[in-house]
Amino acid sequence: MVNKIQTEKRKLLIYAHYYIPDVASTGQILKELVEGMLHAFDITVICVVPSYTGKVAEEYKTKLFYKEEINGIKIIRIRVPEFSKSNKISRIRNILAYFFGSMLATFQVGKMDYVYSISQPPILGGLIGVWGKWIKHAKYIYNIQDFNPEQTMAVGYSKNKFILKAMMFFDKFSCKSADKVIVVGRDMVETLKDRFKNKNVPNHAFINNWIDENKIYPLEKSNLQVVGFKKRYALDNKYVIMYSGNIGLYYDLENIINVIKKFPPGTRTADGREVVFAFIGAGSIKDKLVSFKEKNNMHNVVFIPYQDKDDLIYSLNAGDVHWCVNAKGIKGVSVPSKFYGCVGAGKPVIGVLEEGSEARLLIEEIGCGLVCEPGDYKSIERIIGQFLKINAEEHKTMGMAGRDYLIRNLTKDVSVCKYVRAIQES
């Protein structure tokens, strides 16, 4: 009996708004995290049915809960209503269904030693974790991927002072209730301290996000899948400046496409290749960008759907240089996960990021790209022009500097080990 107790893994309950097969970046990171922690914990995930695009498949519309197991992870999925990313009411209805469904689903699992939640959906993600801590009498780890209401205020999504104050109150409550808060950037550590005016700051740790370096890595331009991807979207023999990820509110893309307009169809690099701007993904402002493209006859701008996780290596390698952008005010609030994919593929980066923000600090320390401040559109134009003049060898050197740094410091195994230790020590 003693041996059984000693070898029994501690039980970990994870609340995740999205989980695989959804393509949300947090869902993909969580998949790698939980599977990487299986040696240390017996893990259950509570999440929504696959619905990141807003649509719900028919097989997930009949029951409140769906139980399954994927790669050793026990999963309880919650039915939620469909939504439109451009309709606030439908999004709120969807999020509330997840919140209350998660509360009920908590009673579907047995004893837990640890409860872990992320800051998605905003505010409610933290409160769900507090609920789990109370119900399961467990240690609570709160992983903040995005600070809210700071993010909401930065992009002007809401200006209602009462709502913003309430959001801050509840998220500070979640932080104070947590046995450990984990943030994903050095700048985010400062935001946490500022929230509490450097007094009684919650127990916290900083752990970078990552990319699985064995799944995203540099490929030769002659790789058949990369060639096939480029031909499929008319990118072959072109110089591709690529944005890959959520086409949403937090990236100032509506203004950046105005800068792109200054590089009309027919613009070429120093080596003679025609320049194409590719946007891969979906989000709340994609339709606006598509309309802008069509109105201004920007035939060198291409919109491409989200790629399956297994095909991400090919789409990322199809780019010559990648955007890594955040809107002004996001410093200390969020770290763009797309940075890790760019350097994983060995590609240089155009960083439109505030000075002192985590992704910009990394780009500057590594030397894997060129950076400027959000809103400095003249500098964005200048950086694009600089990349058009850089030769192939300089491109490769810059991109591989990022890849080499990732292998030394930002691998999945390094970050997963830090998470295991942080949870066990909470």
mmCIF file with all atom_site columns, C-alpha atoms in Angstrom, residues 56-133:
data_model
loop_
_atom_site.group_PDB
_atom_site.id
_atom_site.type_symbol
_atom_site.label_atom_id
_atom_site.label_alt_id
_atom_site.label_comp_id
_atom_site.label_asym_id
_atom_site.label_entity_id
_atom_site.label_seq_id
_atom_site.pdbx_PDB_ins_code
_atom_site.Cartn_x
_atom_site.Cartn_y
_atom_site.Cartn_z
_atom_site.occupancy
_atom_site.B_iso_or_equiv
_atom_site.pdbx_formal_charge
_atom_site.auth_seq_id
_atom_site.auth_comp_id
_atom_site.auth_asym_id
_atom_site.auth_atom_id
_atom_site.pdbx_PDB_model_num
ATOM 1  C CA . VAL A 1 56  ? -20.074 23.662 -33.966 1.00 0.00 ? 56  VAL A CA 1
ATOM 2  C CA . ALA A 1 57  ? -20.239 20.288 -35.720 1.00 0.00 ? 57  ALA A CA 1
ATOM 3  C CA . GLU A 1 58  ? -23.554 18.408 -35.568 1.00 0.00 ? 58  GLU A CA 1
ATOM 4  C CA . GLU A 1 59  ? -22.091 15.601 -33.434 1.00 0.00 ? 59  GLU A CA 1
ATOM 5  C CA . TYR A 1 60  ? -21.502 18.138 -30.637 1.00 0.00 ? 60  TYR A CA 1
ATOM 6  C CA . LYS A 1 61  ? -25.004 19.644 -30.518 1.00 0.00 ? 61  LYS A CA 1
ATOM 7  C CA . THR A 1 62  ? -27.039 17.028 -28.653 1.00 0.00 ? 62  THR A CA 1
ATOM 8  C CA . LYS A 1 63  ? -25.524 16.653 -25.154 1.00 0.00 ? 63  LYS A CA 1
ATOM 9  C CA . LEU A 1 64  ? -24.231 19.071 -22.519 1.00 0.00 ? 64  LEU A CA 1
ATOM 10 C CA . PHE A 1 65  ? -20.993 17.130 -21.919 1.00 0.00 ? 65  PHE A CA 1
ATOM 11 C CA . TYR A 1 66  ? -18.841 14.938 -24.142 1.00 0.00 ? 66  TYR A CA 1
ATOM 12 C CA . LYS A 1 67  ? -16.166 12.757 -22.580 1.00 0.00 ? 67  LYS A CA 1
ATOM 13 C CA . GLU A 1 68  ? -13.179 11.395 -24.461 1.00 0.00 ? 68  GLU A CA 1
ATOM 14 C CA . GLU A 1 69  ? -9.489  10.629 -24.068 1.00 0.00 ? 69  GLU A CA 1
ATOM 15 C CA . ILE A 1 70  ? -6.714  11.904 -26.340 1.00 0.00 ? 70  ILE A CA 1
ATOM 16 C CA . ASN A 1 71  ? -3.117  10.715 -25.922 1.00 0.00 ? 71  ASN A CA 1
ATOM 17 C CA . GLY A 1 72  ? -3.674  9.808  -22.282 1.00 0.00 ? 72  GLY A CA 1
ATOM 18 C CA . ILE A 1 73  ? -5.488  13.055 -21.380 1.00 0.00 ? 73  ILE A CA 1
ATOM 19 C CA . LYS A 1 74  ? -9.035  12.752 -20.041 1.00 0.00 ? 74  LYS A CA 1
ATOM 20 C CA . ILE A 1 75  ? -11.241 15.426 -21.606 1.00 0.00 ? 75  ILE A CA 1
ATOM 21 C CA . ILE A 1 76  ? -14.689 16.773 -20.767 1.00 0.00 ? 76  ILE A CA 1
ATOM 22 C CA . ARG A 1 77  ? -16.052 18.987 -23.555 1.00 0.00 ? 77  ARG A CA 1
ATOM 23 C CA . ILE A 1 78  ? -18.881 21.448 -22.966 1.00 0.00 ? 78  ILE A CA 1
ATOM 24 C CA . ARG A 1 79  ? -21.506 22.189 -25.591 1.00 0.00 ? 79  ARG A CA 1
ATOM 25 C CA . VAL A 1 80  ? -21.613 25.890 -26.446 1.00 0.00 ? 80  VAL A CA 1
ATOM 26 C CA . PRO A 1 81  ? -23.722 27.912 -28.912 1.00 0.00 ? 81  PRO A CA 1
ATOM 27 C CA . GLU A 1 82  ? -22.264 28.978 -32.235 1.00 0.00 ? 82  GLU A CA 1
ATOM 28 C CA . PHE A 1 83  ? -21.068 32.567 -32.545 1.00 0.00 ? 83  PHE A CA 1
ATOM 29 C CA . SER A 1 84  ? -19.761 35.206 -34.925 1.00 0.00 ? 84  SER A CA 1
ATOM 30 C CA . LYS A 1 85  ? -16.429 36.850 -34.106 1.00 0.00 ? 85  LYS A CA 1
ATOM 31 C CA . SER A 1 86  ? -17.854 40.177 -35.280 1.00 0.00 ? 86  SER A CA 1
ATOM 32 C CA . ASN A 1 87  ? -20.940 39.943 -33.033 1.00 0.00 ? 87  ASN A CA 1
ATOM 33 C CA . LYS A 1 88  ? -20.266 40.822 -29.381 1.00 0.00 ? 88  LYS A CA 1
ATOM 34 C CA . ILE A 1 89  ? -23.557 39.427 -28.086 1.00 0.00 ? 89  ILE A CA 1
ATOM 35 C CA . SER A 1 90  ? -23.060 36.010 -29.659 1.00 0.00 ? 90  SER A CA 1
ATOM 36 C CA . ARG A 1 91  ? -19.490 35.859 -28.358 1.00 0.00 ? 91  ARG A CA 1
ATOM 37 C CA . ILE A 1 92  ? -20.592 36.734 -24.828 1.00 0.00 ? 92  ILE A CA 1
ATOM 38 C CA . ARG A 1 93  ? -23.314 34.063 -24.975 1.00 0.00 ? 93  ARG A CA 1
ATOM 39 C CA . ASN A 1 94  ? -20.727 31.506 -26.107 1.00 0.00 ? 94  ASN A CA 1
ATOM 40 C CA . ILE A 1 95  ? -18.253 32.469 -23.365 1.00 0.00 ? 95  ILE A CA 1
ATOM 41 C CA . LEU A 1 96  ? -20.885 32.384 -20.610 1.00 0.00 ? 96  LEU A CA 1
ATOM 42 C CA . ALA A 1 97  ? -21.959 28.914 -21.750 1.00 0.00 ? 97  ALA A CA 1
ATOM 43 C CA . TYR A 1 98  ? -18.368 27.768 -21.301 1.00 0.00 ? 98  TYR A CA 1
ATOM 44 C CA . PHE A 1 99  ? -18.087 29.465 -17.893 1.00 0.00 ? 99  PHE A CA 1
ATOM 45 C CA . PHE A 1 100 ? -21.220 27.984 -16.358 1.00 0.00 ? 100 PHE A CA 1
ATOM 46 C CA . GLY A 1 101 ? -20.682 24.681 -18.148 1.00 0.00 ? 101 GLY A CA 1
ATOM 47 C CA . SER A 1 102 ? -17.200 24.454 -16.624 1.00 0.00 ? 102 SER A CA 1
ATOM 48 C CA . MET A 1 103 ? -18.604 25.055 -13.160 1.00 0.00 ? 103 MET A CA 1
ATOM 49 C CA . LEU A 1 104 ? -20.996 22.133 -13.639 1.00 0.00 ? 104 LEU A CA 1
ATOM 50 C CA . ALA A 1 105 ? -18.348 19.941 -15.248 1.00 0.00 ? 105 ALA A CA 1
ATOM 51 C CA . THR A 1 106 ? -16.165 20.377 -12.154 1.00 0.00 ? 106 THR A CA 1
ATOM 52 C CA . PHE A 1 107 ? -18.567 18.039 -10.345 1.00 0.00 ? 107 PHE A CA 1
ATOM 53 C CA . GLN A 1 108 ? -17.958 15.412 -13.049 1.00 0.00 ? 108 GLN A CA 1
ATOM 54 C CA . VAL A 1 109 ? -14.374 14.823 -11.870 1.00 0.00 ? 109 VAL A CA 1
ATOM 55 C CA . GLY A 1 110 ? -13.131 13.336 -8.620  1.00 0.00 ? 110 GLY A CA 1
ATOM 56 C CA . LYS A 1 111 ? -10.531 14.527 -6.134  1.00 0.00 ? 111 LYS A CA 1
ATOM 57 C CA . MET A 1 112 ? -7.893  16.876 -7.519  1.00 0.00 ? 112 MET A CA 1
ATOM 58 C CA . ASP A 1 113 ? -4.564  17.958 -6.033  1.00 0.00 ? 113 ASP A CA 1
ATOM 59 C CA . TYR A 1 114 ? -4.043  20.901 -8.374  1.00 0.00 ? 114 TYR A CA 1
ATOM 60 C CA . VAL A 1 115 ? -6.276  23.138 -10.463 1.00 0.00 ? 115 VAL A CA 1
ATOM 61 C CA . TYR A 1 116 ? -4.816  25.099 -13.380 1.00 0.00 ? 116 TYR A CA 1
ATOM 62 C CA . SER A 1 117 ? -6.544  27.690 -15.532 1.00 0.00 ? 117 SER A CA 1
ATOM 63 C CA . ILE A 1 118 ? -5.467  30.230 -18.132 1.00 0.00 ? 118 ILE A CA 1
ATOM 64 C CA . SER A 1 119 ? -6.617  33.811 -18.624 1.00 0.00 ? 119 SER A CA 1
ATOM 65 C CA . GLN A 1 120 ? -8.995  32.845 -21.432 1.00 0.00 ? 120 GLN A CA 1
ATOM 66 C CA . PRO A 1 121 ? -11.737 33.849 -21.688 1.00 0.00 ? 121 PRO A CA 1
ATOM 67 C CA . PRO A 1 122 ? -10.829 37.205 -20.111 1.00 0.00 ? 122 PRO A CA 1
ATOM 68 C CA . ILE A 1 123 ? -11.541 37.391 -16.365 1.00 0.00 ? 123 ILE A CA 1
ATOM 69 C CA . LEU A 1 124 ? -13.760 34.313 -16.398 1.00 0.00 ? 124 LEU A CA 1
ATOM 70 C CA . GLY A 1 125 ? -10.768 32.044 -17.035 1.00 0.00 ? 125 GLY A CA 1
ATOM 71 C CA . GLY A 1 126 ? -9.283  33.113 -13.710 1.00 0.00 ? 126 GLY A CA 1
ATOM 72 C CA . LEU A 1 127 ? -12.579 32.876 -11.825 1.00 0.00 ? 127 LEU A CA 1
ATOM 73 C CA . ILE A 1 128 ? -13.159 29.331 -13.059 1.00 0.00 ? 128 ILE A CA 1
ATOM 74 C CA . GLY A 1 129 ? -9.830  28.401 -11.503 1.00 0.00 ? 129 GLY A CA 1
ATOM 75 C CA . VAL A 1 130 ? -10.862 29.945 -8.178  1.00 0.00 ? 130 VAL A CA 1
ATOM 76 C CA . TRP A 1 131 ? -14.095 27.932 -8.344  1.00 0.00 ? 131 TRP A CA 1
ATOM 77 C CA . GLY A 1 132 ? -12.132 24.746 -8.964  1.00 0.00 ? 132 GLY A CA 1
ATOM 78 C CA . LYS A 1 133 ? -9.831  25.498 -6.036  1.00 0.00 ? 133 LYS A CA 1
#
